Amino acid sequence: MSKTITLRLDEGTYEELKEAAQAENRPLSNLIETAALAKVREQQFVDDAEMAEILENESLLKRLRAGSREASRRKGSFVD
């Protein structure tokens, strides 16, 4: 079930988003929803280039493995 929210935008931002939605022939709400989801997903997941960089960093991988072992043994301290 969809939810309704209230969003305050300044006039310039509103006009820019409205024009973008019209250019793509879709509702403004759909444009905002799609853009927001894309941004959230971009921040939650690692892209292929970033993952390749992580996998090439032996020092980082060693620390990640050690941390994973400690966590599974419930050792160490967790930071909020």
GROMACS .gro file of N, CA, C and O in nm:
model
  320
    1MET      N    1   0.084  -0.118   0.000
    1MET     CA    2   0.000   0.000   0.000
    1MET      C    3   0.089   0.124   0.000
    1MET      O    4   0.181   0.135   0.078
    2SER      N    5   0.064   0.215  -0.088
    2SER     CA    6   0.147   0.335  -0.095
    2SER      C    7   0.115   0.430   0.019
    2SER      O    8   0.005   0.428   0.075
    3LYS      N    9   0.213   0.510   0.055
    3LYS     CA   10   0.201   0.607   0.163
    3LYS      C   11   0.213   0.747   0.105
    3LYS      O   12   0.282   0.769   0.006
    4THR      N   13   0.150   0.841   0.170
    4THR     CA   14   0.157   0.982   0.130
    4THR      C   15   0.248   1.055   0.228
    4THR      O   16   0.235   1.036   0.349
    5ILE      N   17   0.339   1.135   0.174
    5ILE     CA   18   0.427   1.216   0.258
    5ILE      C   19   0.417   1.361   0.212
    5ILE      O   20   0.373   1.391   0.102
    6THR      N   21   0.461   1.451   0.299
    6THR     CA   22   0.468   1.592   0.265
    6THR      C   23   0.615   1.628   0.249
    6THR      O   24   0.698   1.591   0.332
    7LEU      N   25   0.647   1.699   0.144
    7LEU     CA   26   0.785   1.737   0.114
    7LEU      C   27   0.788   1.885   0.083
    7LEU      O   28   0.717   1.932  -0.004
    8ARG      N   29   0.870   1.958   0.155
    8ARG     CA   30   0.883   2.103   0.129
    8ARG      C   31   1.004   2.126   0.039
    8ARG      O   32   1.114   2.079   0.067
    9LEU      N   33   0.980   2.199  -0.069
    9LEU     CA   34   1.086   2.233  -0.164
    9LEU      C   35   1.082   2.383  -0.190
    9LEU      O   36   0.973   2.442  -0.196
   10ASP      N   37   1.199   2.441  -0.212
   10ASP     CA   38   1.195   2.581  -0.252
   10ASP      C   39   1.149   2.587  -0.398
   10ASP      O   40   1.149   2.486  -0.469
   11GLU      N   41   1.106   2.703  -0.440
   11GLU     CA   42   1.045   2.720  -0.573
   11GLU      C   43   1.137   2.673  -0.685
   11GLU      O   44   1.094   2.606  -0.778
   12GLY      N   45   1.265   2.708  -0.675
   12GLY     CA   46   1.360   2.670  -0.781
   12GLY      C   47   1.376   2.520  -0.793
   12GLY      O   48   1.379   2.465  -0.904
   13THR      N   49   1.388   2.451  -0.679
   13THR     CA   50   1.401   2.306  -0.680
   13THR      C   51   1.276   2.241  -0.736
   13THR      O   52   1.282   2.149  -0.818
   14TYR      N   53   1.159   2.291  -0.694
   14TYR     CA   54   1.032   2.238  -0.743
   14TYR      C   55   1.024   2.250  -0.895
   14TYR      O   56   0.989   2.154  -0.965
   15GLU      N   57   1.056   2.367  -0.947
   15GLU     CA   58   1.048   2.388  -1.092
   15GLU      C   59   1.144   2.297  -1.167
   15GLU      O   60   1.110   2.241  -1.272
   16GLU      N   61   1.264   2.281  -1.114
   16GLU     CA   62   1.363   2.194  -1.179
   16GLU      C   63   1.316   2.049  -1.183
   16GLU      O   64   1.326   1.982  -1.286
   17LEU      N   65   1.263   2.000  -1.070
   17LEU     CA   66   1.212   1.863  -1.064
   17LEU      C   67   1.090   1.846  -1.154
   17LEU      O   68   1.075   1.745  -1.223
   18LYS      N   69   1.001   1.945  -1.154
   18LYS     CA   70   0.881   1.939  -1.237
   18LYS      C   71   0.918   1.933  -1.385
   18LYS      O   72   0.863   1.852  -1.461
   19GLU      N   73   1.015   2.013  -1.427
   19GLU     CA   74   1.060   2.012  -1.567
   19GLU      C   75   1.122   1.877  -1.603
   19GLU      O   76   1.100   1.825  -1.712
   20ALA      N   77   1.200   1.822  -1.511
   20ALA     CA   78   1.262   1.691  -1.537
   20ALA      C   79   1.155   1.583  -1.552
   20ALA      O   80   1.164   1.497  -1.641
   21ALA      N   81   1.055   1.586  -1.468
   21ALA     CA   82   0.945   1.488  -1.475
   21ALA      C   83   0.869   1.503  -1.607
   21ALA      O   84   0.837   1.403  -1.673
   22GLN      N   85   0.841   1.627  -1.646
   22GLN     CA   86   0.770   1.651  -1.772
   22GLN      C   87   0.854   1.603  -1.891
   22GLN      O   88   0.800   1.545  -1.986
   23ALA      N   89   0.984   1.624  -1.886
   23ALA     CA   90   1.071   1.582  -1.996
   23ALA      C   91   1.071   1.430  -2.012
   23ALA      O   92   1.086   1.379  -2.122
   24GLU      N   93   1.050   1.359  -1.901
   24GLU     CA   94   1.045   1.213  -1.904
   24GLU      C   95   0.903   1.160  -1.911
   24GLU      O   96   0.880   1.039  -1.904
   25ASN      N   97   0.806   1.252  -1.921
   25ASN     CA   98   0.664   1.218  -1.933
   25ASN      C   99   0.618   1.125  -1.821
   25ASN      O  100   0.560   1.020  -1.845
   26ARG      N  101   0.647   1.167  -1.697
   26ARG     CA  102   0.602   1.090  -1.582
   26ARG      C  103   0.568   1.184  -1.466
   26ARG      O  104   0.609   1.300  -1.466
   27PRO      N  105   0.494   1.136  -1.370
   27PRO     CA  106   0.457   1.221  -1.257
   27PRO      C  107   0.577   1.264  -1.174
   27PRO      O  108   0.677   1.191  -1.162
   28LEU      N  109   0.566   1.381  -1.114
   28LEU     CA  110   0.672   1.432  -1.027
   28LEU      C  111   0.699   1.336  -0.912
   28LEU      O  112   0.815   1.311  -0.877
   29SER      N  113   0.595   1.280  -0.854
   29SER     CA  114   0.613   1.187  -0.742
   29SER      C  115   0.696   1.066  -0.783
   29SER      O  116   0.781   1.018  -0.707
   30ASN      N  117   0.676   1.017  -0.906
   30ASN     CA  118   0.752   0.903  -0.954
   30ASN      C  119   0.899   0.939  -0.974
   30ASN      O  120   0.988   0.861  -0.942
   31LEU      N  121   0.924   1.059  -1.026
   31LEU     CA  122   1.062   1.105  -1.044
   31LEU      C  123   1.134   1.112  -0.910
   31LEU      O  124   1.247   1.063  -0.896
   32ILE      N  125   1.069   1.171  -0.811
   32ILE     CA  126   1.130   1.185  -0.679
   32ILE      C  127   1.152   1.048  -0.615
   32ILE      O  128   1.259   1.021  -0.559
   33GLU      N  129   1.053   0.960  -0.623
   33GLU     CA  130   1.066   0.826  -0.565
   33GLU      C  131   1.181   0.750  -0.629
   33GLU      O  132   1.265   0.690  -0.560
   34THR      N  133   1.189   0.753  -0.761
   34THR     CA  134   1.295   0.682  -0.833
   34THR      C  135   1.433   0.737  -0.798
   34THR      O  136   1.527   0.660  -0.774
   35ALA      N  137   1.446   0.867  -0.793
   35ALA     CA  138   1.575   0.930  -0.761
   35ALA      C  139   1.617   0.899  -0.617
   35ALA      O  140   1.734   0.870  -0.590
   36ALA      N  141   1.522   0.903  -0.525
   36ALA     CA  142   1.553   0.874  -0.384
   36ALA      C  143   1.598   0.730  -0.367
   36ALA      O  144   1.696   0.702  -0.297
   37LEU      N  145   1.527   0.636  -0.429
   37LEU     CA  146   1.565   0.495  -0.419
   37LEU      C  147   1.702   0.470  -0.481
   37LEU      O  148   1.783   0.394  -0.426
   38ALA      N  149   1.730   0.532  -0.595
   38ALA     CA  150   1.860   0.515  -0.659
   38ALA      C  151   1.972   0.564  -0.568
   38ALA      O  152   2.077   0.499  -0.556
   39LYS      N  153   1.952   0.677  -0.502
   39LYS     CA  154   2.054   0.732  -0.412
   39LYS      C  155   2.077   0.641  -0.293
   39LYS      O  156   2.190   0.613  -0.254
   40VAL      N  157   1.969   0.591  -0.233
   40VAL     CA  158   1.982   0.501  -0.118
   40VAL      C  159   2.055   0.374  -0.158
   40VAL      O  160   2.147   0.329  -0.090
   41ARG      N  161   2.017   0.317  -0.270
   41ARG     CA  162   2.081   0.192  -0.315
   41ARG      C  163   2.228   0.214  -0.351
   41ARG      O  164   2.311   0.128  -0.327
   42GLU      N  165   2.258   0.329  -0.407
   42GLU     CA  166   2.397   0.364  -0.441
   42GLU      C  167   2.483   0.367  -0.316
   42GLU      O  168   2.598   0.324  -0.316
   43GLN      N  169   2.429   0.417  -0.207
   43GLN     CA  170   2.505   0.429  -0.083
   43GLN      C  171   2.511   0.298  -0.006
   43GLN      O  172   2.602   0.277   0.072
   44GLN      N  173   2.416   0.208  -0.027
   44GLN     CA  174   2.412   0.083   0.048
   44GLN      C  175   2.503  -0.023  -0.011
   44GLN      O  176   2.548  -0.111   0.061
   45PHE      N  177   2.527  -0.020  -0.139
   45PHE     CA  178   2.600  -0.127  -0.205
   45PHE      C  179   2.729  -0.077  -0.268
   45PHE      O  180   2.741   0.038  -0.306
   46VAL      N  181   2.823  -0.167  -0.281
   46VAL     CA  182   2.953  -0.136  -0.340
   46VAL      C  183   2.947  -0.166  -0.489
   46VAL      O  184   2.899  -0.271  -0.530
   47ASP      N  185   2.996  -0.073  -0.572
   47ASP     CA  186   2.997  -0.101  -0.716
   47ASP      C  187   3.114  -0.194  -0.750
   47ASP      O  188   3.199  -0.221  -0.666
   48ASP      N  189   3.117  -0.243  -0.872
   48ASP     CA  190   3.217  -0.342  -0.913
   48ASP      C  191   3.360  -0.292  -0.898
   48ASP      O  192   3.448  -0.366  -0.854
   49ALA      N  193   3.385  -0.167  -0.934
   49ALA     CA  194   3.521  -0.112  -0.925
   49ALA      C  195   3.566  -0.103  -0.779
   49ALA      O  196   3.680  -0.137  -0.745
   50GLU      N  197   3.474  -0.060  -0.693
   50GLU     CA  198   3.507  -0.049  -0.551
   50GLU      C  199   3.531  -0.187  -0.490
   50GLU      O  200   3.623  -0.206  -0.410
   51MET      N  201   3.452  -0.287  -0.528
   51MET     CA  202   3.470  -0.423  -0.477
   51MET      C  203   3.603  -0.480  -0.523
   51MET      O  204   3.674  -0.545  -0.446
   52ALA      N  205   3.641  -0.454  -0.647
   52ALA     CA  206   3.770  -0.501  -0.697
   52ALA      C  207   3.884  -0.440  -0.616
   52ALA      O  208   3.981  -0.509  -0.582
   53GLU      N  209   3.872  -0.313  -0.583
   53GLU     CA  210   3.973  -0.246  -0.502
   53GLU      C  211   3.982  -0.307  -0.362
   53GLU      O  212   4.091  -0.328  -0.310
   54ILE      N  213   3.869  -0.338  -0.304
   54ILE     CA  214   3.867  -0.402  -0.171
   54ILE      C  215   3.934  -0.539  -0.177
   54ILE      O  216   4.016  -0.573  -0.092
   55LEU      N  217   3.899  -0.618  -0.279
   55LEU     CA  218   3.953  -0.754  -0.290
   55LEU      C  219   4.103  -0.756  -0.319
   55LEU      O  220   4.170  -0.857  -0.292
   56GLU      N  221   4.158  -0.649  -0.373
   56GLU     CA  222   4.301  -0.640  -0.401
   56GLU      C  223   4.382  -0.595  -0.279
   56GLU      O  224   4.503  -0.606  -0.278
   57ASN      N  225   4.315  -0.547  -0.175
   57ASN     CA  226   4.382  -0.493  -0.058
   57ASN      C  227   4.398  -0.603   0.047
   57ASN      O  228   4.311  -0.628   0.129
   58GLU      N  229   4.513  -0.672   0.044
   58GLU     CA  230   4.538  -0.786   0.133
   58GLU      C  231   4.534  -0.746   0.280
   58GLU      O  232   4.483  -0.820   0.363
   59SER      N  233   4.585  -0.630   0.313
   59SER     CA  234   4.586  -0.585   0.452
   59SER      C  235   4.442  -0.568   0.503
   59SER      O  236   4.409  -0.611   0.615
   60LEU      N  237   4.358  -0.507   0.422
   60LEU     CA  238   4.218  -0.488   0.460
   60LEU      C  239   4.148  -0.622   0.475
   60LEU      O  240   4.076  -0.645   0.572
   61LEU      N  241   4.170  -0.713   0.380
   61LEU     CA  242   4.106  -0.844   0.386
   61LEU      C  243   4.148  -0.920   0.512
   61LEU      O  244   4.065  -0.986   0.576
   62LYS      N  245   4.275  -0.910   0.548
   62LYS     CA  246   4.325  -0.977   0.669
   62LYS      C  247   4.253  -0.922   0.792
   62LYS      O  248   4.209  -0.999   0.879
   63ARG      N  249   4.238  -0.790   0.800
   63ARG     CA  250   4.169  -0.729   0.915
   63ARG      C  251   4.020  -0.765   0.916
   63ARG      O  252   3.963  -0.789   1.023
   64LEU      N  253   3.958  -0.772   0.799
   64LEU     CA  254   3.817  -0.810   0.792
   64LEU      C  255   3.796  -0.955   0.837
   64LEU      O  256   3.701  -0.985   0.910
   65ARG      N  257   3.886  -1.045   0.796
   65ARG     CA  258   3.876  -1.184   0.838
   65ARG      C  259   3.894  -1.197   0.989
   65ARG      O  260   3.819  -1.270   1.055
   66ALA      N  261   3.992  -1.126   1.044
   66ALA     CA  262   4.015  -1.130   1.189
   66ALA      C  263   3.894  -1.075   1.263
   66ALA      O  264   3.850  -1.133   1.364
   67GLY      N  265   3.839  -0.967   1.217
   67GLY     CA  266   3.721  -0.909   1.280
   67GLY      C  267   3.601  -1.002   1.273
   67GLY      O  268   3.524  -1.015   1.369
   68SER      N  269   3.586  -1.070   1.161
   68SER     CA  270   3.476  -1.165   1.145
   68SER      C  271   3.492  -1.282   1.242
   68SER      O  272   3.394  -1.326   1.304
   69ARG      N  273   3.614  -1.332   1.255
   69ARG     CA  274   3.639  -1.441   1.351
   69ARG      C  275   3.607  -1.397   1.493
   69ARG      O  276   3.542  -1.468   1.569
   70GLU      N  277   3.653  -1.276   1.530
   70GLU     CA  278   3.626  -1.225   1.664
   70GLU      C  279   3.476  -1.207   1.688
   70GLU      O  280   3.425  -1.239   1.795
   71ALA      N  281   3.406  -1.157   1.589
   71ALA     CA  282   3.262  -1.138   1.604
   71ALA      C  283   3.190  -1.271   1.622
   71ALA      O  284   3.099  -1.283   1.705
   72SER      N  285   3.231  -1.373   1.545
   72SER     CA  286   3.164  -1.503   1.558
   72SER      C  287   3.193  -1.567   1.694
   72SER      O  288   3.113  -1.645   1.743
   73ARG      N  289   3.306  -1.532   1.754
   73ARG     CA  290   3.339  -1.582   1.889
   73ARG      C  291   3.287  -1.489   1.998
   73ARG      O  292   3.313  -1.511   2.115
   74ARG      N  293   3.221  -1.383   1.955
   74ARG     CA  294   3.167  -1.281   2.046
   74ARG      C  295   3.280  -1.217   2.130
   74ARG      O  296   3.263  -1.191   2.249
   75LYS      N  297   3.393  -1.194   2.064
   75LYS     CA  298   3.504  -1.126   2.131
   75LYS      C  299   3.519  -0.988   2.071
   75LYS      O  300   3.471  -0.959   1.964
   76GLY      N  301   3.587  -0.903   2.142
   76GLY     CA  302   3.607  -0.767   2.096
   76GLY      C  303   3.494  -0.679   2.142
   76GLY      O  304   3.405  -0.720   2.217
   77SER      N  305   3.496  -0.555   2.100
   77SER     CA  306   3.390  -0.462   2.140
   77SER      C  307   3.326  -0.406   2.015
   77SER      O  308   3.392  -0.385   1.912
   78PHE      N  309   3.197  -0.382   2.025
   78PHE     CA  310   3.122  -0.328   1.914
   78PHE      C  311   3.098  -0.179   1.937
   78PHE      O  312   3.066  -0.138   2.047
   79VAL      N  313   3.115  -0.101   1.834
   79VAL     CA  314   3.099   0.043   1.843
   79VAL      C  315   2.970   0.081   1.775
   79VAL      O  316   2.940   0.037   1.664
   80ASP      N  317   2.892   0.165   1.841
   80ASP     CA  318   2.765   0.212   1.782
   80ASP      C  319   2.791   0.316   1.678
   80ASP      O  320   2.874   0.396   1.683
   0.00000   0.00000   0.00000
